Amino acid sequence: MAKAKIAVNGYGTIGKRVADAAQAQDDMEIIGISKTKPNYEAAVAHQLGYDIYAPAANLEAFEKAGMPAAGSIEEMVEKADVIVDCTPGGIGKSNKALYEKAGVKAIWQGGEDHELAGYSFNAVANYEGALGLDFVRVVSCNTTGLCRVIYPIDKAFGTKKVRVTLARRATDPNDIKKGPINAIVPDPIKLPSHHGPDVKTVIPHIDITSAAMKIPTTLMHVHTVNMELKNECTAEDVRQVLGSQSRVRFVGQGITSTAEIMEVARDIKRPRNDMWENCVWPDSITMHEGELYFFQAIHQESIVVPENVDAIRAMMELESDGAKSILKTNKAIGL
Amino acid sequence: MAKAKIAVNGYGTIGKRVADAAQAQDDMEIIGISKTKPNYEAAVAHQLGYDIYAPAANLEAFEKAGMPAAGSIEEMVEKADVIVDCTPGGIGKSNKALYEKAGVKAIWQGGEDHELAGYSFNAVANYEGALGLDFVRVVSCNTTGLCRVIYPIDKAFGTKKVRVTLARRATDPNDIKKGPINAIVPDPIKLPSHHGPDVKTVIPHIDITSAAMKIPTTLMHVHTVNMELKNECTAEDVRQVLGSQSRVRFVGQGITSTAEIMEVARDIKRPRNDMWENCVWPDSITMHEGELYFFQAIHQESIVVPENVDAIRAMMELESDGAKSILKTNKAIGL
């Protein structure tokens, strides 16, 4: 069977990771990536052998920079079966007409509205609903992280109410423009934040409220999750459920912070020290006065990467069973 | 009437502020402060004219450093009516025998256990219960911040359940030893944290759960507060209640973070840019699906300072009415 032809439009934090992860699968191949300017990330893409496409007006700049582009973004779109749009939040929307005109399938990221794609995706929660779809939105890192734990816990015990507080990393490690560097920023100040409710785009029946703060760190987000469940269960029951999820990693053994989680990712030689799994502290899983509490850390740069691969597989109907796609994706990238 | 004679044992972050605040009152005076070593803080105390007391073995070191001590800590204790013990958490306990022997009243801070003093104090919640007591514990910055909002809201509407997530500043601005500088540290990992439940040492009937994280900032803590109330009310009702509290400050007008709050404290010329009030974002006060949510920021270095002054006044029975003591304290320090 011919491999599905994938193009990544926007080779930034998410795009470059999705490119590598899709390229590692035996049922898909990267036929091109797009970059606006010939910067250091483009240079590495060139080195890795990816065909680079650029806005027509910038092709000369790539030529001059010693990394000649393979063509314009329009040309790349024409060649692909699926475009993974990883352009900055809000920009992906303006690309929809281009994808529709070319009759190509497209995946957007969580920075775009649910309505743009009409289907918000999480591999463990709703893979099957994406089979054959033309447009899919892979939800944000925070929403992905929440769906991965809420879905199986809800399936096992039923959910009355979820309350989440998100301590959000202020920006990514490579960004030197944003802050804060020494402050806590409740964001948004008006409550609730959109983060929790975005889970409903994937699992509509979940009653969830969230509050979020930006804090001066670049490594990971941390969620404090509180769940009121329908059926009685123990902390050990919840530990069993989460422990059975391939994209949930239990962290202990002296791991007390996001810094030590990143050190593990480096020690196990993950590409770019990516941590694709939710990192849950099993010691934090507690039933207190009949309510469930736990902490999880979310690596914002990489957690949605395997979900993008699964979304491609569903849309191209390369695999009809979500659980099988998850295992296949995991194996190919080394998760 | 003679002024109450106050000594501050431990002239650090809290101690130096309590000394200045008590000295500013017309019914009390600082008769001495203690310092272990003649460091930069001791030098400023000397400059301010405070009598410095030190461990007997270190008196010579103070002499040599050009800031001769007035005597030993034992001598200071003998002269005082009330000792405000601001020694580091856990050390205050070992001073109890000394205070008992001298027959002097003593206040400990929130770092000590409730049982050490037997009475945990917050001015708005339980001033009157401290009248004439020999030993009182002024609860920690986080607990003080929680009591100041939970008590009046509970009084107005009744409380079913409180859930708090605390984003704790990792350390104080003058500390160069502690971290993290780029990580989130769920602390404690085992839930719930002691912070919320410590409120029960002041307001025993409150059902409260909390989770806490240390984060890389030095300015202030931020609390995400969720309350289920007994009586129906609107966000506006809650805003009215909190707005009537003299030690709750509403922050808006472009204040989006703890950094801007500290800038206000500097602009209004607060000593050491102290923010004695809880800083609540009125825009964050929300009723969502029948539950109350809001954000507040807590200046860990200074919020307990007025409470220490009120505790002195109650223990010395200088004022029998808590509300009057609060106003008197506020006015004298410029709150």
XYZ file of C-alpha atoms in Angstrom:
670
model
C 0.000 0.000 0.000
C 1.272 3.439 -0.888
C 2.176 5.577 2.055
C -0.063 8.525 2.849
C 1.559 11.736 1.678
C 1.794 14.229 4.511
C 2.818 17.866 4.378
C 3.446 20.004 7.417
C 2.435 23.615 6.942
C 4.326 25.592 9.583
C 7.525 23.948 10.780
C 7.711 25.381 14.293
C 7.502 23.844 17.744
C 4.703 21.396 16.887
C 5.280 21.126 13.149
C 8.860 19.908 13.308
C 7.928 17.261 15.848
C 4.919 16.064 13.873
C 7.104 15.824 10.758
C 9.592 13.534 12.510
C 6.854 11.439 14.117
C 4.902 10.956 10.865
C 8.107 10.187 8.949
C 8.816 7.431 11.482
C 5.548 5.613 10.624
C 5.534 2.876 7.937
C 2.184 3.982 6.533
C 2.933 7.662 5.981
C 5.697 9.880 4.628
C 6.505 13.566 4.798
C 6.484 14.997 1.288
C 7.287 18.499 2.415
C 7.325 21.054 5.159
C 6.792 24.785 4.885
C 8.733 27.600 6.392
C 8.279 31.331 5.890
C 11.897 32.333 6.357
C 15.235 30.503 6.001
C 16.032 30.554 9.708
C 17.837 28.054 11.923
C 14.883 25.703 12.036
C 14.656 25.678 8.236
C 18.391 24.959 8.059
C 17.953 21.860 10.222
C 14.949 20.737 8.132
C 17.140 21.070 5.057
C 19.874 19.062 6.768
C 17.350 16.351 7.689
C 16.422 16.064 4.022
C 12.897 17.426 4.184
C 11.689 19.216 1.048
C 11.108 22.806 2.075
C 8.295 24.854 0.580
C 7.950 28.579 1.113
C 5.721 31.513 0.177
C 6.383 32.255 -3.514
C 7.735 35.720 -2.671
C 10.384 34.229 -0.364
C 11.768 31.491 -2.604
C 14.763 33.600 -3.561
C 15.686 34.181 0.075
C 15.852 30.410 0.618
C 18.003 30.038 -2.514
C 20.377 32.730 -1.224
C 20.545 31.119 2.217
C 21.834 27.892 0.687
C 18.691 25.877 1.283
C 16.795 26.040 -1.993
C 13.049 25.501 -1.602
C 11.251 22.748 -3.524
C 8.438 25.100 -4.454
C 5.639 27.264 -3.170
C 3.266 26.333 -0.378
C 0.454 26.018 -2.933
C 2.554 23.429 -4.780
C 3.157 21.506 -1.580
C -0.541 21.456 -0.788
C -1.312 20.057 -4.267
C 1.024 17.090 -3.688
C -0.263 16.012 -0.275
C -3.034 13.721 0.941
C -3.123 15.411 4.347
C -1.842 18.796 5.437
C -0.952 19.125 9.096
C -1.401 22.844 9.698
C 0.934 23.908 12.484
C 0.919 27.599 11.719
C 0.525 29.901 14.734
C -2.914 29.949 16.396
C -5.482 31.896 14.391
C -3.531 31.783 11.124
C -4.541 28.241 10.199
C -8.050 29.503 9.626
C -7.006 31.572 6.628
C -5.493 28.479 4.990
C -8.770 26.581 4.832
C -9.758 27.918 1.407
C -6.418 26.769 0.005
C -6.918 23.242 1.334
C -10.511 23.088 0.113
C -9.502 24.276 -3.355
C -6.825 21.586 -3.556
C -9.230 18.945 -2.246
C -6.747 17.942 0.426
C -7.503 16.772 3.951
C -6.290 19.015 6.767
C -5.537 18.864 10.457
C -5.450 22.004 12.568
C -4.077 22.437 16.062
C -5.830 23.498 19.265
C -5.115 27.177 18.701
C -7.907 27.182 16.102
C -11.586 27.095 16.958
C -13.465 23.817 17.032
C -15.812 25.118 14.341
C -13.022 25.501 11.768
C -12.625 21.719 11.478
C -15.935 20.640 12.973
C -14.294 17.698 14.747
C -11.995 17.967 17.770
C -9.812 14.919 18.190
C -8.172 12.932 20.949
C -6.910 9.475 20.102
C -8.095 7.677 23.206
C -11.452 9.468 23.397
C -12.813 9.672 19.860
C -10.501 8.172 17.230
C -13.250 6.288 15.457
C -15.322 9.411 14.826
C -12.498 10.825 12.719
C -12.409 7.915 10.252
C -12.461 9.316 6.733
C -13.023 12.924 7.789
C -11.567 15.711 5.673
C -11.006 18.196 8.487
C -9.958 17.514 12.044
C -8.684 19.662 14.904
C -6.194 18.064 17.286
C -6.934 19.780 20.583
C -4.317 21.769 22.485
C -1.685 20.330 24.803
C -3.752 21.131 27.893
C -6.960 19.721 26.431
C -5.150 16.620 25.174
C -3.653 16.123 28.611
C -7.070 16.439 30.235
C -8.862 14.153 27.748
C -6.285 11.415 28.229
C -7.081 11.129 31.927
C -10.704 12.242 32.120
C -11.909 9.887 29.372
C -10.720 6.615 30.953
C -11.666 7.692 34.490
C -15.112 8.739 33.265
C -15.506 5.437 31.416
C -14.597 3.475 34.539
C -16.431 5.423 37.239
C -18.615 8.096 35.647
C -18.061 11.808 36.230
C -20.219 14.341 38.027
C -17.902 17.320 37.896
C -14.303 18.150 37.043
C -12.448 21.189 38.378
C -8.962 21.938 37.096
C -6.378 24.569 37.942
C -3.720 24.929 35.280
C -0.279 26.304 36.090
C 0.811 27.128 32.553
C 4.407 27.496 31.452
C 4.736 31.113 30.310
C 6.391 30.243 27.016
C 8.505 27.611 25.249
C 12.231 27.193 25.920
C 13.293 28.753 22.602
C 11.266 31.936 23.058
C 13.077 34.998 24.397
C 10.319 37.531 23.898
C 7.528 36.547 26.230
C 7.246 36.706 29.997
C 6.729 36.888 32.839
C 10.111 36.116 34.342
C 9.073 36.806 37.938
C 5.337 37.004 38.384
C 2.146 35.008 38.410
C -0.407 35.999 35.796
C -3.970 34.763 36.308
C -4.984 34.338 32.679
C -7.738 34.849 31.877
C -8.746 36.850 34.952
C -12.391 36.304 34.090
C -13.322 32.784 35.126
C -13.723 30.073 34.031
C -10.851 29.742 31.534
C -11.509 28.049 28.186
C -9.050 25.229 28.890
C -11.286 22.889 30.789
C -14.433 23.535 28.772
C -12.447 22.809 25.590
C -12.529 19.184 26.757
C -16.242 19.253 25.890
C -15.393 19.630 22.202
C -14.013 16.082 22.500
C -16.134 14.575 25.305
C -19.307 16.671 25.294
C -20.991 15.231 28.378
C -18.200 16.181 30.811
C -19.089 18.961 33.269
C -15.792 20.800 33.740
C -14.588 24.153 35.049
C -11.048 25.496 34.913
C -8.865 28.348 36.079
C -5.416 29.071 34.668
C -2.311 31.050 35.548
C 0.774 31.790 33.492
C 3.887 31.250 35.528
C 7.570 31.910 34.940
C 8.774 28.556 33.668
C 9.323 27.086 30.209
C 9.376 23.340 30.824
C 5.851 21.996 31.323
C 2.351 22.806 32.479
C 1.042 21.319 35.728
C -2.628 20.512 36.279
C -4.306 20.123 39.647
C -7.264 17.897 38.827
C -10.303 17.474 41.078
C -13.050 15.059 39.994
C -16.348 14.171 41.609
C -17.175 10.673 40.375
C -20.509 8.879 40.073
C -19.418 5.462 41.296
C -17.519 4.856 44.478
C -13.898 3.905 43.977
C -10.557 4.054 45.744
C -7.392 5.890 44.837
C -5.946 2.484 43.967
C -8.784 1.888 41.475
C -7.955 5.184 39.758
C -4.256 4.308 39.790
C -5.095 1.060 38.002
C -7.079 2.876 35.328
C -4.461 5.532 34.662
C -1.645 3.003 34.869
C -3.214 1.061 32.006
C -3.021 4.035 29.635
C -0.043 3.877 27.297
C 0.167 7.672 27.090
C 0.114 8.200 30.833
C 3.455 7.870 32.601
C 3.674 7.553 36.358
C 6.433 9.657 37.888
C 7.979 8.970 41.286
C 11.398 7.761 42.414
C 12.477 11.207 43.523
C 10.787 13.118 40.721
C 9.370 16.110 42.563
C 9.041 18.639 39.754
C 8.807 19.280 36.033
C 12.595 19.761 35.935
C 13.252 16.175 36.953
C 10.713 14.901 34.423
C 12.618 16.694 31.680
C 15.837 15.150 32.980
C 14.294 11.690 32.568
C 13.280 12.580 29.008
C 16.898 13.512 28.317
C 18.267 10.404 30.005
C 16.031 8.066 27.995
C 17.272 9.885 24.883
C 13.938 11.161 23.718
C 14.281 13.339 20.600
C 14.410 16.973 21.745
C 13.806 15.615 25.303
C 10.143 15.243 24.395
C 7.747 13.731 26.906
C 4.760 12.587 24.864
C 2.923 11.129 27.838
C 0.935 12.815 30.575
C 3.147 12.617 33.652
C 0.993 11.757 36.639
C 2.337 11.522 40.185
C 0.753 8.287 41.467
C 1.455 9.427 45.026
C -0.781 12.426 44.401
C -3.803 10.321 43.413
C -6.033 10.748 46.435
C -9.649 10.287 47.388
C -10.428 13.013 49.926
C -13.918 13.452 51.326
C -15.271 11.444 48.413
C -13.500 13.441 45.707
C -10.560 12.517 43.506
C -7.456 14.712 43.339
C -4.182 14.348 41.454
C -1.336 16.301 39.826
C -0.146 15.835 36.270
C 2.550 17.553 34.231
C 2.115 18.172 30.513
C 4.979 18.732 28.076
C 3.438 21.443 25.943
C 5.855 21.052 23.037
C 5.270 17.378 22.372
C 2.158 15.897 23.935
C -0.025 16.474 20.852
C 2.510 14.907 18.485
C 1.327 11.282 18.658
C -2.284 12.507 18.478
C -1.525 14.239 15.155
C -0.168 10.962 13.794
C -3.264 9.079 14.937
C -5.497 11.754 13.440
C -3.786 11.306 10.064
C -4.283 7.553 10.302
C -7.982 7.921 11.102
C -8.657 10.481 8.376
C -6.851 8.344 5.788
C -8.575 5.202 7.143
C -5.223 3.463 7.394
C -6.467 1.810 10.589
C -10.046 1.595 11.806
C -9.254 0.734 15.434
C -8.051 3.617 17.605
C -6.326 1.375 20.129
C -4.303 -0.243 17.346
C -3.336 3.114 15.868
C -2.179 4.341 19.265
C 0.058 1.309 19.716
C 1.416 1.595 16.182
C 2.197 5.297 16.601
C 3.788 4.733 19.985
C 5.998 1.911 18.738
C 7.249 3.809 15.716
C 8.333 6.848 17.706
C 9.701 4.870 20.639
C 7.081 5.621 23.247
C -1.726 54.341 79.954
C 1.728 52.840 79.664
C 2.517 51.370 76.276
C 2.746 47.596 76.001
C 6.387 46.553 75.837
C 7.004 44.412 72.767
C 10.128 42.470 71.852
C 10.666 40.802 68.496
C 12.646 37.588 68.725
C 14.036 36.979 65.261
C 14.415 40.082 63.120
C 14.025 38.559 59.668
C 11.416 38.923 56.938
C 8.425 38.991 59.288
C 10.158 40.224 62.427
C 11.498 43.449 61.008
C 8.102 44.326 59.579
C 6.262 43.534 62.806
C 8.751 45.701 64.710
C 8.039 48.711 62.510
C 4.274 48.137 62.569
C 4.109 47.754 66.359
C 6.366 50.771 66.857
C 3.915 52.810 64.769
C 1.038 52.104 67.220
C 0.334 54.551 70.079
C -0.425 51.765 72.554
C 2.732 49.684 72.121
C 6.474 50.148 71.776
C 9.360 47.982 70.664
C 11.761 47.537 73.563
C 14.127 45.337 71.614
C 14.706 43.028 68.715
C 16.964 40.014 68.547
C 19.414 39.024 65.911
C 21.838 36.099 65.911
C 24.539 37.714 63.808
C 25.531 41.312 63.052
C 24.525 41.156 59.400
C 23.048 43.789 57.084
C 19.595 43.496 58.640
C 21.040 44.039 62.119
C 22.924 47.066 60.836
C 19.690 48.643 59.632
C 17.956 47.817 62.933
C 20.808 49.583 64.714
C 20.447 52.562 62.390
C 16.702 52.680 63.076
C 17.481 52.920 66.782
C 16.139 49.549 67.882
C 17.878 47.989 70.869
C 19.499 44.823 69.586
C 19.731 41.707 71.739
C 21.777 38.683 70.775
C 22.768 35.246 72.050
C 25.213 35.792 74.939
C 27.993 34.044 73.017
C 27.686 36.483 70.109
C 27.640 39.768 72.006
C 31.290 40.408 71.252
C 30.735 39.971 67.526
C 28.098 42.728 67.613
C 30.483 44.959 69.564
C 33.201 44.412 66.976
C 30.798 45.074 64.096
C 30.081 48.529 65.483
C 26.531 47.789 66.596
C 26.837 46.990 70.289
C 24.018 44.812 71.610
C 21.887 45.935 74.551
C 22.095 42.498 76.149
C 21.275 38.852 75.807
C 18.030 37.451 74.450
C 17.141 36.257 77.969
C 17.480 39.850 79.185
C 15.237 41.088 76.392
C 12.590 38.526 77.247
C 12.626 39.633 80.895
C 11.857 43.235 79.941
C 8.922 42.567 77.601
C 5.186 42.190 78.060
C 4.821 40.307 74.778
C 7.409 38.513 72.673
C 6.657 38.216 68.993
C 8.608 35.123 68.013
C 9.603 35.431 64.359
C 12.353 32.857 64.423
C 12.385 30.407 61.501
C 9.613 27.798 61.450
C 10.168 25.007 63.970
C 12.651 26.965 66.098
C 10.061 29.011 67.932
C 8.961 25.866 69.703
C 12.234 25.589 71.587
C 11.787 29.113 72.939
C 8.569 28.344 74.778
C 10.278 27.299 78.008
C 12.155 30.599 78.071
C 8.943 32.602 77.699
C 7.126 30.542 80.311
C 9.986 30.932 82.772
C 9.932 34.718 82.320
C 6.145 34.792 82.605
C 5.904 36.726 79.356
C 3.191 36.469 76.719
C 4.264 35.143 73.333
C 3.084 35.123 69.731
C 4.351 32.532 67.269
C 4.020 32.525 63.513
C 2.316 30.041 61.203
C 5.436 27.936 60.781
C 4.798 26.524 64.261
C 2.101 23.982 65.040
C -1.262 25.106 66.319
C -0.734 23.060 69.494
C 2.323 25.100 70.559
C 0.181 28.151 71.293
C -3.209 26.477 71.512
C -4.890 29.399 69.761
C -4.560 30.212 66.054
C -5.411 33.815 65.292
C -6.852 35.860 62.485
C -8.030 39.371 63.310
C -11.259 39.339 61.345
C -12.223 35.770 62.254
C -11.460 35.334 65.953
C -9.923 38.416 67.599
C -12.146 38.272 70.634
C -11.079 34.726 71.537
C -7.512 35.940 72.004
C -8.375 38.543 74.648
C -6.018 38.100 77.582
C -4.390 34.918 76.254
C -0.744 34.225 77.067
C 0.085 32.319 73.884
C -1.212 32.891 70.388
C -0.187 31.691 66.949
C -0.706 34.081 64.050
C -1.403 31.770 61.129
C 0.759 31.749 58.001
C 0.454 34.133 55.075
C -1.576 31.638 53.050
C -3.890 30.784 55.926
C -4.301 34.453 56.821
C -5.157 35.215 53.205
C -7.726 32.439 53.145
C -9.317 33.340 56.504
C -9.744 36.957 55.469
C -11.975 36.002 52.544
C -13.551 32.743 53.699
C -14.709 34.123 57.049
C -16.817 37.016 55.699
C -18.170 34.999 52.760
C -19.087 32.158 55.117
C -20.746 34.604 57.476
C -22.805 36.093 54.657
C -23.778 33.002 52.688
C -22.670 29.868 54.565
C -20.111 27.454 53.172
C -20.506 23.867 52.035
C -17.038 23.264 50.678
C -13.903 25.201 49.797
C -11.289 24.000 47.314
C -8.097 26.006 46.880
C -5.103 25.658 44.596
C -2.110 27.627 45.804
C 0.601 28.775 43.416
C 3.294 29.519 45.985
C 6.234 31.814 45.387
C 9.318 29.617 45.667
C 11.144 31.928 48.058
C 11.425 35.536 49.186
C 13.168 38.219 47.102
C 16.238 38.358 49.341
C 16.939 34.633 49.245
C 19.529 33.378 46.773
C 19.725 29.780 47.948
C 16.365 28.235 47.191
C 14.730 27.286 43.921
C 13.329 26.308 41.577
C 14.271 28.859 38.961
C 12.594 27.060 36.051
C 10.237 24.337 37.183
C 6.913 23.668 38.829
C 7.085 21.700 42.079
C 3.856 20.130 43.307
C 4.442 20.392 47.054
C 3.420 18.315 48.811
C 2.851 15.666 46.142
C 0.579 13.793 48.518
C -2.768 15.547 48.601
C -4.363 17.430 50.217
C -1.774 20.018 51.293
C -1.895 21.379 54.854
C -2.541 24.946 53.661
C -6.289 24.832 53.306
C -6.957 22.627 56.328
C -4.876 25.039 58.448
C -7.824 27.410 58.044
C -9.718 25.053 60.360
C -7.394 25.974 63.233
C -9.038 29.413 63.004
C -12.517 28.612 61.627
C -13.090 24.979 62.626
C -16.383 24.380 60.811
C -15.030 25.119 57.310
C -14.756 22.079 55.018
C -11.688 22.857 52.918
C -9.258 20.990 50.665
C -6.118 22.396 49.091
C -3.359 21.580 46.639
C -0.152 23.592 46.357
C 2.714 24.081 43.941
C 5.974 25.940 44.356
C 6.702 28.047 41.325
C 9.658 30.130 40.210
C 8.703 33.577 41.406
C 9.511 35.619 44.509
C 6.791 38.265 44.577
C 3.511 36.815 45.840
C 1.411 33.693 46.134
C -1.753 33.343 44.032
C -4.788 31.387 45.212
C -7.484 29.975 42.966
C -10.460 29.769 45.303
C -13.563 27.663 44.643
C -16.424 27.777 47.161
C -19.722 25.962 47.249
C -22.054 28.156 49.291
C -25.156 27.290 51.255
C -27.292 30.283 50.294
C -27.837 31.443 46.775
C -26.015 34.618 45.866
C -24.607 36.442 42.886
C -21.030 37.366 42.044
C -22.056 40.950 42.806
C -23.165 39.924 46.310
C -19.737 38.384 46.932
C -18.061 41.463 45.506
C -19.988 43.583 48.009
C -18.896 41.402 50.917
C -15.224 41.336 49.972
C -15.258 45.001 49.032
C -16.327 45.872 52.575
C -13.231 44.241 54.106
C -10.515 46.756 54.980
C -7.782 44.170 54.432
C -9.019 43.101 51.016
C -7.909 45.262 48.095
C -9.552 44.985 44.713
C -7.081 45.040 41.844
C -7.988 45.974 38.283
C -7.165 48.945 36.057
C -4.657 46.956 34.034
C -3.269 44.931 36.910
C -2.917 41.496 35.356
C -0.270 39.930 37.569
C 1.573 39.940 40.867
C 4.267 42.125 39.305
C 1.870 45.004 38.724
C 0.504 44.664 42.255
C 4.022 45.105 43.609
C 4.441 48.146 41.370
C 1.353 49.704 42.967
C 2.802 48.994 46.424
C 5.948 50.840 45.359
C 4.015 53.723 43.817
C 1.905 54.285 46.923
C 5.197 54.350 48.881
C 4.467 51.392 51.091
C 7.442 50.574 53.359
C 9.464 47.804 51.662
C 6.699 47.780 48.983
C 4.563 45.776 51.382
C 1.035 44.832 50.390
C -0.726 44.046 53.651
C -4.082 43.366 52.013
C -5.341 40.333 50.132
C -5.371 41.413 46.491
C -8.529 40.098 44.871
C -9.335 40.557 41.182
C -13.003 41.624 41.268
C -13.301 40.645 37.586
C -12.420 37.097 38.568
C -15.277 36.789 41.074
C -17.632 34.464 39.230
C -20.586 32.235 39.973
C -20.298 29.293 37.561
C -22.745 26.424 37.690
C -23.709 27.471 41.199
C -20.150 27.665 42.547
C -18.033 30.673 43.433
C -14.577 31.176 41.917
C -12.005 33.938 42.290
C -8.282 34.699 42.213
C -6.364 36.445 44.967
C -2.703 37.334 45.377
C -1.011 37.238 48.767
C 2.148 39.159 49.665
C 3.904 36.522 51.731
C 6.342 38.933 53.375
C 3.819 41.332 54.851
C 0.255 40.055 55.007
C 0.565 38.727 58.562
C 2.085 41.954 59.891
C -1.142 43.769 60.841
C -2.481 40.517 62.301
C 0.512 40.342 64.658
C -0.241 43.855 65.864
C -3.886 42.960 66.455
C -2.861 39.799 68.283
C -0.702 41.850 70.656
C -3.608 44.202 71.284
C -5.989 41.330 72.060
C -3.563 39.508 74.335
C -2.789 42.700 76.250
C -6.509 43.596 76.287
C -5.692 47.037 74.958
C -8.908 46.863 72.914
C -11.768 44.425 73.364
C -13.357 44.957 69.944
C -11.603 43.277 66.993
C -13.079 45.619 64.409
C -11.748 48.633 66.334
C -8.289 47.087 66.671
C -8.173 46.378 62.944
C -8.996 49.991 62.123
C -6.493 51.303 64.677
C -3.724 49.064 63.339
C -4.528 49.955 59.745
C -4.527 53.679 60.420
C -1.223 53.656 62.278
C 0.643 51.830 59.528
C -1.054 53.672 56.681
C -3.265 50.917 55.322
